[in-house]
Amino acid sequence: MMRHFLTIALLVFSLPVFAQDSSGTVRFIQAGTIEYERKENLRNEFTGDGDFADEIRKNMPENKITWFNLYFSGNHSLFEPGRENPDNVRMWDAPGSTNIVYADRDTRRQVSQKQMWGSTLLLSDSLRTLHWRITADTRVIAGFECHRATTVIMDSVFVVVFYTDEILSPAGPESFGDLPGMILGMVIPKLHTSWYATKVVLGEPKQPMQPPKKGQKMGYTEMLSTLRDSFKDWGDWAKPMVMRIML
């Protein structure tokens, strides 16, 4: 009898975790590909003052839209730029706007590739520790019911995300994650930027999930020091750039 009980217990605890949507349909999702639309409000982000700055702001596009793909399988994920937007041909890519982030949550390690003024930086470090506050608010994104959570990074940058527990991988855009499911929506008001999933394709990703390898290797602390030295004479103009690179 005890042998049968142990066998049943092992089978139960080895089964995958399931999630149930509002219609009662059980979904168990551990691998797939997500496309995110990143929208930057350029006019609000532009910090210049005076008539000349107002003229620039009036003539620039209101938003810049770019797409990213997140490939995930279990505790492994790769976030990288996706399809091109032809409307962005005449727009410059600010530092940190094409980040590539590979995360391995089994080993708690992360490798990120960052672009900065023609230079490529390769950051290899442990996953960041985020202190999330989960609220009762929900919304539907890309067909999934999502729960709202908030955190603060870099001492004062407020971040709002929406995650779904129907997708078991605790990943998300950029280097955000470690919630009870996948982040499908994210807003950083200070950067006037949002990331929202537009499409979720289920199944093992066709794209190999390998960490980036090109760039000048450094750790988180060294990168932060490098950024401060590079932008020390830029004043407030530099703050959004530094924040984007460190995402």
PDB file of C-alpha atoms in Angstrom:
ATOM      1  CA  MET A   1       0.000   0.000   0.000  1.00  0.00           C
ATOM      2  CA  MET A   2       2.761   2.429   0.921  1.00  0.00           C
ATOM      3  CA  ARG A   3       4.545   1.650  -2.373  1.00  0.00           C
ATOM      4  CA  HIS A   4       1.384   2.505  -4.353  1.00  0.00           C
ATOM      5  CA  PHE A   5       0.933   5.723  -2.374  1.00  0.00           C
ATOM      6  CA  LEU A   6       4.503   6.815  -3.094  1.00  0.00           C
ATOM      7  CA  THR A   7       4.088   6.030  -6.794  1.00  0.00           C
ATOM      8  CA  ILE A   8       0.918   8.121  -7.011  1.00  0.00           C
ATOM      9  CA  ALA A   9       2.533  10.974  -5.087  1.00  0.00           C
ATOM     10  CA  LEU A  10       5.530  11.012  -7.412  1.00  0.00           C
ATOM     11  CA  LEU A  11       3.259  11.095 -10.460  1.00  0.00           C
ATOM     12  CA  VAL A  12       1.206  13.966  -9.050  1.00  0.00           C
ATOM     13  CA  PHE A  13       4.192  16.118  -8.124  1.00  0.00           C
ATOM     14  CA  SER A  14       5.937  15.450 -11.446  1.00  0.00           C
ATOM     15  CA  LEU A  15       2.960  16.643 -13.497  1.00  0.00           C
ATOM     16  CA  PRO A  16       3.222  20.098 -15.107  1.00  0.00           C
ATOM     17  CA  VAL A  17       1.408  23.029 -13.548  1.00  0.00           C
ATOM     18  CA  PHE A  18      -1.767  24.027 -15.393  1.00  0.00           C
ATOM     19  CA  ALA A  19      -3.460  27.397 -15.719  1.00  0.00           C
ATOM     20  CA  GLN A  20      -7.142  27.974 -16.345  1.00  0.00           C
ATOM     21  CA  ASP A  21      -8.580  30.921 -18.260  1.00  0.00           C
ATOM     22  CA  SER A  22     -11.905  32.661 -17.609  1.00  0.00           C
ATOM     23  CA  SER A  23     -13.826  30.290 -19.898  1.00  0.00           C
ATOM     24  CA  GLY A  24     -12.694  27.290 -17.896  1.00  0.00           C
ATOM     25  CA  THR A  25     -10.246  26.089 -20.558  1.00  0.00           C
ATOM     26  CA  VAL A  26      -7.070  24.731 -19.035  1.00  0.00           C
ATOM     27  CA  ARG A  27      -3.884  26.027 -20.644  1.00  0.00           C
ATOM     28  CA  PHE A  28      -0.374  24.875 -19.890  1.00  0.00           C
ATOM     29  CA  ILE A  29       2.190  26.997 -21.715  1.00  0.00           C
ATOM     30  CA  GLN A  30       5.894  26.591 -21.138  1.00  0.00           C
ATOM     31  CA  ALA A  31       7.369  27.479 -24.549  1.00  0.00           C
ATOM     32  CA  GLY A  32       6.636  29.956 -27.302  1.00  0.00           C
ATOM     33  CA  THR A  33       7.427  33.215 -29.073  1.00  0.00           C
ATOM     34  CA  ILE A  34       5.990  36.613 -28.142  1.00  0.00           C
ATOM     35  CA  GLU A  35       6.069  39.757 -30.262  1.00  0.00           C
ATOM     36  CA  TYR A  36       6.091  43.044 -28.346  1.00  0.00           C
ATOM     37  CA  GLU A  37       5.323  46.493 -29.681  1.00  0.00           C
ATOM     38  CA  ARG A  38       7.468  49.089 -27.989  1.00  0.00           C
ATOM     39  CA  LYS A  39       6.070  52.600 -28.199  1.00  0.00           C
ATOM     40  CA  GLU A  40       8.147  55.647 -27.261  1.00  0.00           C
ATOM     41  CA  ASN A  41       6.437  59.009 -26.982  1.00  0.00           C
ATOM     42  CA  LEU A  42       9.163  61.138 -28.561  1.00  0.00           C
ATOM     43  CA  ARG A  43       7.519  64.497 -27.936  1.00  0.00           C
ATOM     44  CA  ASN A  44       7.103  63.889 -24.234  1.00  0.00           C
ATOM     45  CA  GLU A  45      10.590  62.426 -23.977  1.00  0.00           C
ATOM     46  CA  PHE A  46      12.212  65.461 -25.624  1.00  0.00           C
ATOM     47  CA  THR A  47      13.331  67.730 -22.781  1.00  0.00           C
ATOM     48  CA  GLY A  48      14.428  70.884 -24.596  1.00  0.00           C
ATOM     49  CA  ASP A  49      13.032  74.308 -23.659  1.00  0.00           C
ATOM     50  CA  GLY A  50      12.447  77.506 -25.606  1.00  0.00           C
ATOM     51  CA  ASP A  51      10.995  78.381 -29.012  1.00  0.00           C
ATOM     52  CA  PHE A  52      13.560  76.378 -30.958  1.00  0.00           C
ATOM     53  CA  ALA A  53      12.905  73.257 -28.872  1.00  0.00           C
ATOM     54  CA  ASP A  54       9.139  73.744 -29.233  1.00  0.00           C
ATOM     55  CA  GLU A  55       9.546  73.881 -33.011  1.00  0.00           C
ATOM     56  CA  ILE A  56      11.563  70.661 -33.004  1.00  0.00           C
ATOM     57  CA  ARG A  57       8.983  68.974 -30.804  1.00  0.00           C
ATOM     58  CA  LYS A  58       6.129  70.110 -33.048  1.00  0.00           C
ATOM     59  CA  ASN A  59       7.750  68.693 -36.204  1.00  0.00           C
ATOM     60  CA  MET A  60       8.958  65.363 -34.836  1.00  0.00           C
ATOM     61  CA  PRO A  61       6.769  62.231 -34.958  1.00  0.00           C
ATOM     62  CA  GLU A  62       4.687  61.800 -31.828  1.00  0.00           C
ATOM     63  CA  ASN A  63       5.665  58.154 -31.340  1.00  0.00           C
ATOM     64  CA  LYS A  64       8.374  55.752 -32.410  1.00  0.00           C
ATOM     65  CA  ILE A  65       7.217  52.146 -32.686  1.00  0.00           C
ATOM     66  CA  THR A  66       9.599  49.196 -32.774  1.00  0.00           C
ATOM     67  CA  TRP A  67       9.027  45.466 -32.422  1.00  0.00           C
ATOM     68  CA  PHE A  68      10.859  42.902 -30.336  1.00  0.00           C
ATOM     69  CA  ASN A  69      10.624  39.124 -30.038  1.00  0.00           C
ATOM     70  CA  LEU A  70      10.863  37.106 -26.851  1.00  0.00           C
ATOM     71  CA  TYR A  71      11.653  33.413 -27.273  1.00  0.00           C
ATOM     72  CA  PHE A  72      11.106  31.273 -24.198  1.00  0.00           C
ATOM     73  CA  SER A  73      11.232  27.648 -23.121  1.00  0.00           C
ATOM     74  CA  GLY A  74      11.008  26.756 -19.457  1.00  0.00           C
ATOM     75  CA  ASN A  75      13.454  28.921 -17.543  1.00  0.00           C
ATOM     76  CA  HIS A  76      15.383  30.086 -20.608  1.00  0.00           C
ATOM     77  CA  SER A  77      14.511  33.183 -22.635  1.00  0.00           C
ATOM     78  CA  LEU A  78      15.959  35.452 -25.325  1.00  0.00           C
ATOM     79  CA  PHE A  79      14.717  38.999 -25.947  1.00  0.00           C
ATOM     80  CA  GLU A  80      15.909  40.711 -29.131  1.00  0.00           C
ATOM     81  CA  PRO A  81      14.858  43.194 -31.845  1.00  0.00           C
ATOM     82  CA  GLY A  82      12.206  41.847 -34.206  1.00  0.00           C
ATOM     83  CA  ARG A  83      10.832  42.951 -37.561  1.00  0.00           C
ATOM     84  CA  GLU A  84      11.772  46.383 -38.831  1.00  0.00           C
ATOM     85  CA  ASN A  85       9.447  49.360 -38.991  1.00  0.00           C
ATOM     86  CA  PRO A  86       9.973  51.266 -42.272  1.00  0.00           C
ATOM     87  CA  ASP A  87       8.675  54.441 -40.595  1.00  0.00           C
ATOM     88  CA  ASN A  88      11.836  54.490 -38.461  1.00  0.00           C
ATOM     89  CA  VAL A  89      14.291  54.796 -41.353  1.00  0.00           C
ATOM     90  CA  ARG A  90      14.899  58.499 -40.650  1.00  0.00           C
ATOM     91  CA  MET A  91      14.892  58.136 -36.879  1.00  0.00           C
ATOM     92  CA  TRP A  92      18.072  57.608 -34.905  1.00  0.00           C
ATOM     93  CA  ASP A  93      18.527  54.695 -32.550  1.00  0.00           C
ATOM     94  CA  ALA A  94      19.271  56.034 -29.102  1.00  0.00           C
ATOM     95  CA  PRO A  95      21.683  54.069 -26.873  1.00  0.00           C
ATOM     96  CA  GLY A  96      19.931  51.076 -25.370  1.00  0.00           C
ATOM     97  CA  SER A  97      17.168  50.950 -27.981  1.00  0.00           C
ATOM     98  CA  THR A  98      18.255  47.588 -29.435  1.00  0.00           C
ATOM     99  CA  ASN A  99      19.103  45.626 -26.292  1.00  0.00           C
ATOM    100  CA  ILE A 100      19.486  41.839 -26.532  1.00  0.00           C
ATOM    101  CA  VAL A 101      18.923  39.942 -23.281  1.00  0.00           C
ATOM    102  CA  TYR A 102      19.447  36.224 -22.653  1.00  0.00           C
ATOM    103  CA  ALA A 103      18.343  34.844 -19.280  1.00  0.00           C
ATOM    104  CA  ASP A 104      18.908  31.458 -17.685  1.00  0.00           C
ATOM    105  CA  ARG A 105      16.812  31.211 -14.548  1.00  0.00           C
ATOM    106  CA  ASP A 106      18.164  27.773 -13.707  1.00  0.00           C
ATOM    107  CA  THR A 107      21.599  29.268 -13.039  1.00  0.00           C
ATOM    108  CA  ARG A 108      20.272  32.788 -12.256  1.00  0.00           C
ATOM    109  CA  ARG A 109      22.610  34.269 -14.900  1.00  0.00           C
ATOM    110  CA  GLN A 110      21.968  36.845 -17.601  1.00  0.00           C
ATOM    111  CA  VAL A 111      23.937  37.993 -20.669  1.00  0.00           C
ATOM    112  CA  SER A 112      22.976  41.282 -22.340  1.00  0.00           C
ATOM    113  CA  GLN A 113      24.259  43.035 -25.440  1.00  0.00           C
ATOM    114  CA  LYS A 114      23.927  46.835 -25.475  1.00  0.00           C
ATOM    115  CA  GLN A 115      24.676  49.392 -28.186  1.00  0.00           C
ATOM    116  CA  MET A 116      26.085  52.795 -27.281  1.00  0.00           C
ATOM    117  CA  TRP A 117      27.332  55.278 -29.898  1.00  0.00           C
ATOM    118  CA  GLY A 118      28.764  52.615 -32.198  1.00  0.00           C
ATOM    119  CA  SER A 119      30.219  50.586 -29.340  1.00  0.00           C
ATOM    120  CA  THR A 120      28.902  47.176 -28.333  1.00  0.00           C
ATOM    121  CA  LEU A 121      28.897  46.285 -24.633  1.00  0.00           C
ATOM    122  CA  LEU A 122      28.440  42.741 -23.369  1.00  0.00           C
ATOM    123  CA  LEU A 123      27.112  42.530 -19.822  1.00  0.00           C
ATOM    124  CA  SER A 124      27.355  39.188 -18.026  1.00  0.00           C
ATOM    125  CA  ASP A 125      26.033  39.093 -14.489  1.00  0.00           C
ATOM    126  CA  SER A 126      23.502  37.534 -12.145  1.00  0.00           C
ATOM    127  CA  LEU A 127      19.812  38.204 -12.671  1.00  0.00           C
ATOM    128  CA  ARG A 128      18.669  41.395 -11.021  1.00  0.00           C
ATOM    129  CA  THR A 129      16.587  41.124  -7.874  1.00  0.00           C
ATOM    130  CA  LEU A 130      13.306  42.999  -8.161  1.00  0.00           C
ATOM    131  CA  HIS A 131      10.849  43.585  -5.348  1.00  0.00           C
ATOM    132  CA  TRP A 132       7.409  43.285  -6.887  1.00  0.00           C
ATOM    133  CA  ARG A 133       4.120  44.478  -5.438  1.00  0.00           C
ATOM    134  CA  ILE A 134       1.199  42.545  -6.961  1.00  0.00           C
ATOM    135  CA  THR A 135      -2.176  44.295  -7.028  1.00  0.00           C
ATOM    136  CA  ALA A 136      -5.739  43.130  -7.653  1.00  0.00           C
ATOM    137  CA  ASP A 137      -6.026  44.927 -11.012  1.00  0.00           C
ATOM    138  CA  THR A 138      -6.294  42.841 -14.179  1.00  0.00           C
ATOM    139  CA  ARG A 139      -6.477  43.409 -17.922  1.00  0.00           C
ATOM    140  CA  VAL A 140      -6.467  41.267 -21.066  1.00  0.00           C
ATOM    141  CA  ILE A 141      -3.383  41.453 -23.318  1.00  0.00           C
ATOM    142  CA  ALA A 142      -3.011  39.372 -26.499  1.00  0.00           C
ATOM    143  CA  GLY A 143      -5.897  37.175 -25.327  1.00  0.00           C
ATOM    144  CA  PHE A 144      -4.486  36.451 -21.870  1.00  0.00           C
ATOM    145  CA  GLU A 145      -5.798  37.678 -18.545  1.00  0.00           C
ATOM    146  CA  CYS A 146      -2.968  39.544 -16.829  1.00  0.00           C
ATOM    147  CA  HIS A 147      -2.355  40.710 -13.274  1.00  0.00           C
ATOM    148  CA  ARG A 148      -0.805  44.073 -12.429  1.00  0.00           C
ATOM    149  CA  ALA A 149       2.472  44.388 -10.524  1.00  0.00           C
ATOM    150  CA  THR A 150       4.805  47.299  -9.800  1.00  0.00           C
ATOM    151  CA  THR A 151       8.428  47.793  -8.816  1.00  0.00           C
ATOM    152  CA  VAL A 152      11.079  50.512  -8.619  1.00  0.00           C
ATOM    153  CA  ILE A 153      14.493  50.344 -10.314  1.00  0.00           C
ATOM    154  CA  MET A 154      17.526  52.638 -10.090  1.00  0.00           C
ATOM    155  CA  ASP A 155      16.177  54.060  -6.824  1.00  0.00           C
ATOM    156  CA  SER A 156      13.399  56.158  -8.366  1.00  0.00           C
ATOM    157  CA  VAL A 157      12.191  54.707 -11.706  1.00  0.00           C
ATOM    158  CA  PHE A 158       8.645  53.365 -11.335  1.00  0.00           C
ATOM    159  CA  VAL A 159       7.728  50.333 -13.461  1.00  0.00           C
ATOM    160  CA  VAL A 160       4.246  48.883 -14.068  1.00  0.00           C
ATOM    161  CA  VAL A 161       3.828  45.433 -15.600  1.00  0.00           C
ATOM    162  CA  PHE A 162       1.011  43.022 -16.414  1.00  0.00           C
ATOM    163  CA  TYR A 163       1.819  39.305 -16.236  1.00  0.00           C
ATOM    164  CA  THR A 164      -0.180  36.165 -16.980  1.00  0.00           C
ATOM    165  CA  ASP A 165       0.063  32.973 -14.955  1.00  0.00           C
ATOM    166  CA  GLU A 166      -1.219  31.047 -17.985  1.00  0.00           C
ATOM    167  CA  ILE A 167       2.333  31.221 -19.373  1.00  0.00           C
ATOM    168  CA  LEU A 168       4.583  29.597 -16.825  1.00  0.00           C
ATOM    169  CA  SER A 169       7.913  31.096 -17.874  1.00  0.00           C
ATOM    170  CA  PRO A 170       8.757  33.915 -15.398  1.00  0.00           C
ATOM    171  CA  ALA A 171      10.326  36.111 -18.108  1.00  0.00           C
ATOM    172  CA  GLY A 172       9.438  39.387 -19.808  1.00  0.00           C
ATOM    173  CA  PRO A 173      10.730  42.210 -22.000  1.00  0.00           C
ATOM    174  CA  GLU A 174      14.263  43.520 -21.465  1.00  0.00           C
ATOM    175  CA  SER A 175      15.626  42.079 -18.198  1.00  0.00           C
ATOM    176  CA  PHE A 176      12.357  42.071 -16.253  1.00  0.00           C
ATOM    177  CA  GLY A 177      10.800  38.933 -14.830  1.00  0.00           C
ATOM    178  CA  ASP A 178      10.632  36.678 -11.760  1.00  0.00           C
ATOM    179  CA  LEU A 179       6.870  37.018 -11.388  1.00  0.00           C
ATOM    180  CA  PRO A 180       4.447  34.042 -11.243  1.00  0.00           C
ATOM    181  CA  GLY A 181       4.193  34.043 -15.044  1.00  0.00           C
ATOM    182  CA  MET A 182       5.107  35.876 -18.232  1.00  0.00           C
ATOM    183  CA  ILE A 183       5.069  39.687 -18.468  1.00  0.00           C
ATOM    184  CA  LEU A 184       2.945  40.672 -21.482  1.00  0.00           C
ATOM    185  CA  GLY A 185       2.722  44.406 -20.791  1.00  0.00           C
ATOM    186  CA  MET A 186       5.109  46.941 -19.270  1.00  0.00           C
ATOM    187  CA  VAL A 187       5.114  50.720 -18.861  1.00  0.00           C
ATOM    188  CA  ILE A 188       7.935  52.946 -17.612  1.00  0.00           C
ATOM    189  CA  PRO A 189       6.366  56.415 -17.263  1.00  0.00           C
ATOM    190  CA  LYS A 190       9.708  58.169 -16.717  1.00  0.00           C
ATOM    191  CA  LEU A 191      10.863  56.937 -20.141  1.00  0.00           C
ATOM    192  CA  HIS A 192       7.479  57.589 -21.795  1.00  0.00           C
ATOM    193  CA  THR A 193       7.757  54.048 -23.133  1.00  0.00           C
ATOM    194  CA  SER A 194       5.547  50.960 -23.131  1.00  0.00           C
ATOM    195  CA  TRP A 195       5.997  47.327 -24.215  1.00  0.00           C
ATOM    196  CA  TYR A 196       2.846  45.335 -25.039  1.00  0.00           C
ATOM    197  CA  ALA A 197       2.543  41.843 -26.496  1.00  0.00           C
ATOM    198  CA  THR A 198       0.714  41.831 -29.822  1.00  0.00           C
ATOM    199  CA  LYS A 199       1.052  38.143 -30.664  1.00  0.00           C
ATOM    200  CA  VAL A 200       1.832  34.903 -28.822  1.00  0.00           C
ATOM    201  CA  VAL A 201       2.854  31.821 -30.820  1.00  0.00           C
ATOM    202  CA  LEU A 202       2.869  28.603 -28.793  1.00  0.00           C
ATOM    203  CA  GLY A 203       5.401  25.802 -29.116  1.00  0.00           C
ATOM    204  CA  GLU A 204       9.163  25.456 -28.971  1.00  0.00           C
ATOM    205  CA  PRO A 205      10.812  28.492 -30.605  1.00  0.00           C
ATOM    206  CA  LYS A 206      12.399  27.957 -34.008  1.00  0.00           C
ATOM    207  CA  GLN A 207      14.988  30.584 -33.124  1.00  0.00           C
ATOM    208  CA  PRO A 208      17.961  29.103 -31.201  1.00  0.00           C
ATOM    209  CA  MET A 209      18.153  30.664 -27.750  1.00  0.00           C
ATOM    210  CA  GLN A 210      21.826  31.448 -27.309  1.00  0.00           C
ATOM    211  CA  PRO A 211      23.409  34.269 -25.300  1.00  0.00           C
ATOM    212  CA  PRO A 212      24.974  37.094 -27.351  1.00  0.00           C
ATOM    213  CA  LYS A 213      28.750  36.880 -27.650  1.00  0.00           C
ATOM    214  CA  LYS A 214      29.914  40.101 -29.302  1.00  0.00           C
ATOM    215  CA  GLY A 215      30.971  43.165 -27.374  1.00  0.00           C
ATOM    216  CA  GLN A 216      33.283  44.490 -24.700  1.00  0.00           C
ATOM    217  CA  LYS A 217      32.767  42.251 -21.684  1.00  0.00           C
ATOM    218  CA  MET A 218      32.003  43.794 -18.306  1.00  0.00           C
ATOM    219  CA  GLY A 219      29.878  43.396 -15.197  1.00  0.00           C
ATOM    220  CA  TYR A 220      26.942  45.499 -14.007  1.00  0.00           C
ATOM    221  CA  THR A 221      28.989  47.752 -11.696  1.00  0.00           C
ATOM    222  CA  GLU A 222      31.649  48.364 -14.341  1.00  0.00           C
ATOM    223  CA  MET A 223      29.015  49.180 -16.960  1.00  0.00           C
ATOM    224  CA  LEU A 224      27.305  51.690 -14.687  1.00  0.00           C
ATOM    225  CA  SER A 225      30.638  53.411 -14.051  1.00  0.00           C
ATOM    226  CA  THR A 226      31.377  53.462 -17.805  1.00  0.00           C
ATOM    227  CA  LEU A 227      28.010  55.038 -18.555  1.00  0.00           C
ATOM    228  CA  ARG A 228      28.434  57.723 -15.926  1.00  0.00           C
ATOM    229  CA  ASP A 229      31.838  58.655 -17.337  1.00  0.00           C
ATOM    230  CA  SER A 230      30.505  58.718 -20.906  1.00  0.00           C
ATOM    231  CA  PHE A 231      27.536  60.954 -20.128  1.00  0.00           C
ATOM    232  CA  LYS A 232      28.863  63.061 -17.246  1.00  0.00           C
ATOM    233  CA  ASP A 233      28.770  66.275 -19.306  1.00  0.00           C
ATOM    234  CA  TRP A 234      25.334  65.673 -20.818  1.00  0.00           C
ATOM    235  CA  GLY A 235      23.218  66.708 -17.847  1.00  0.00           C
ATOM    236  CA  ASP A 236      19.539  65.713 -17.881  1.00  0.00           C
ATOM    237  CA  TRP A 237      19.767  64.666 -21.528  1.00  0.00           C
ATOM    238  CA  ALA A 238      21.807  61.627 -20.511  1.00  0.00           C
ATOM    239  CA  LYS A 239      19.460  60.204 -17.879  1.00  0.00           C
ATOM    240  CA  PRO A 240      16.976  58.490 -20.253  1.00  0.00           C
ATOM    241  CA  MET A 241      19.845  57.016 -22.270  1.00  0.00           C
ATOM    242  CA  VAL A 242      21.512  55.545 -19.207  1.00  0.00           C
ATOM    243  CA  MET A 243      18.193  54.122 -18.010  1.00  0.00           C
ATOM    244  CA  ARG A 244      17.498  52.463 -21.384  1.00  0.00           C
ATOM    245  CA  ILE A 245      20.919  50.846 -21.511  1.00  0.00           C
ATOM    246  CA  MET A 246      20.514  49.508 -17.963  1.00  0.00           C
ATOM    247  CA  LEU A 247      17.089  47.988 -18.615  1.00  0.00           C
TER     248      LEU A 247
END
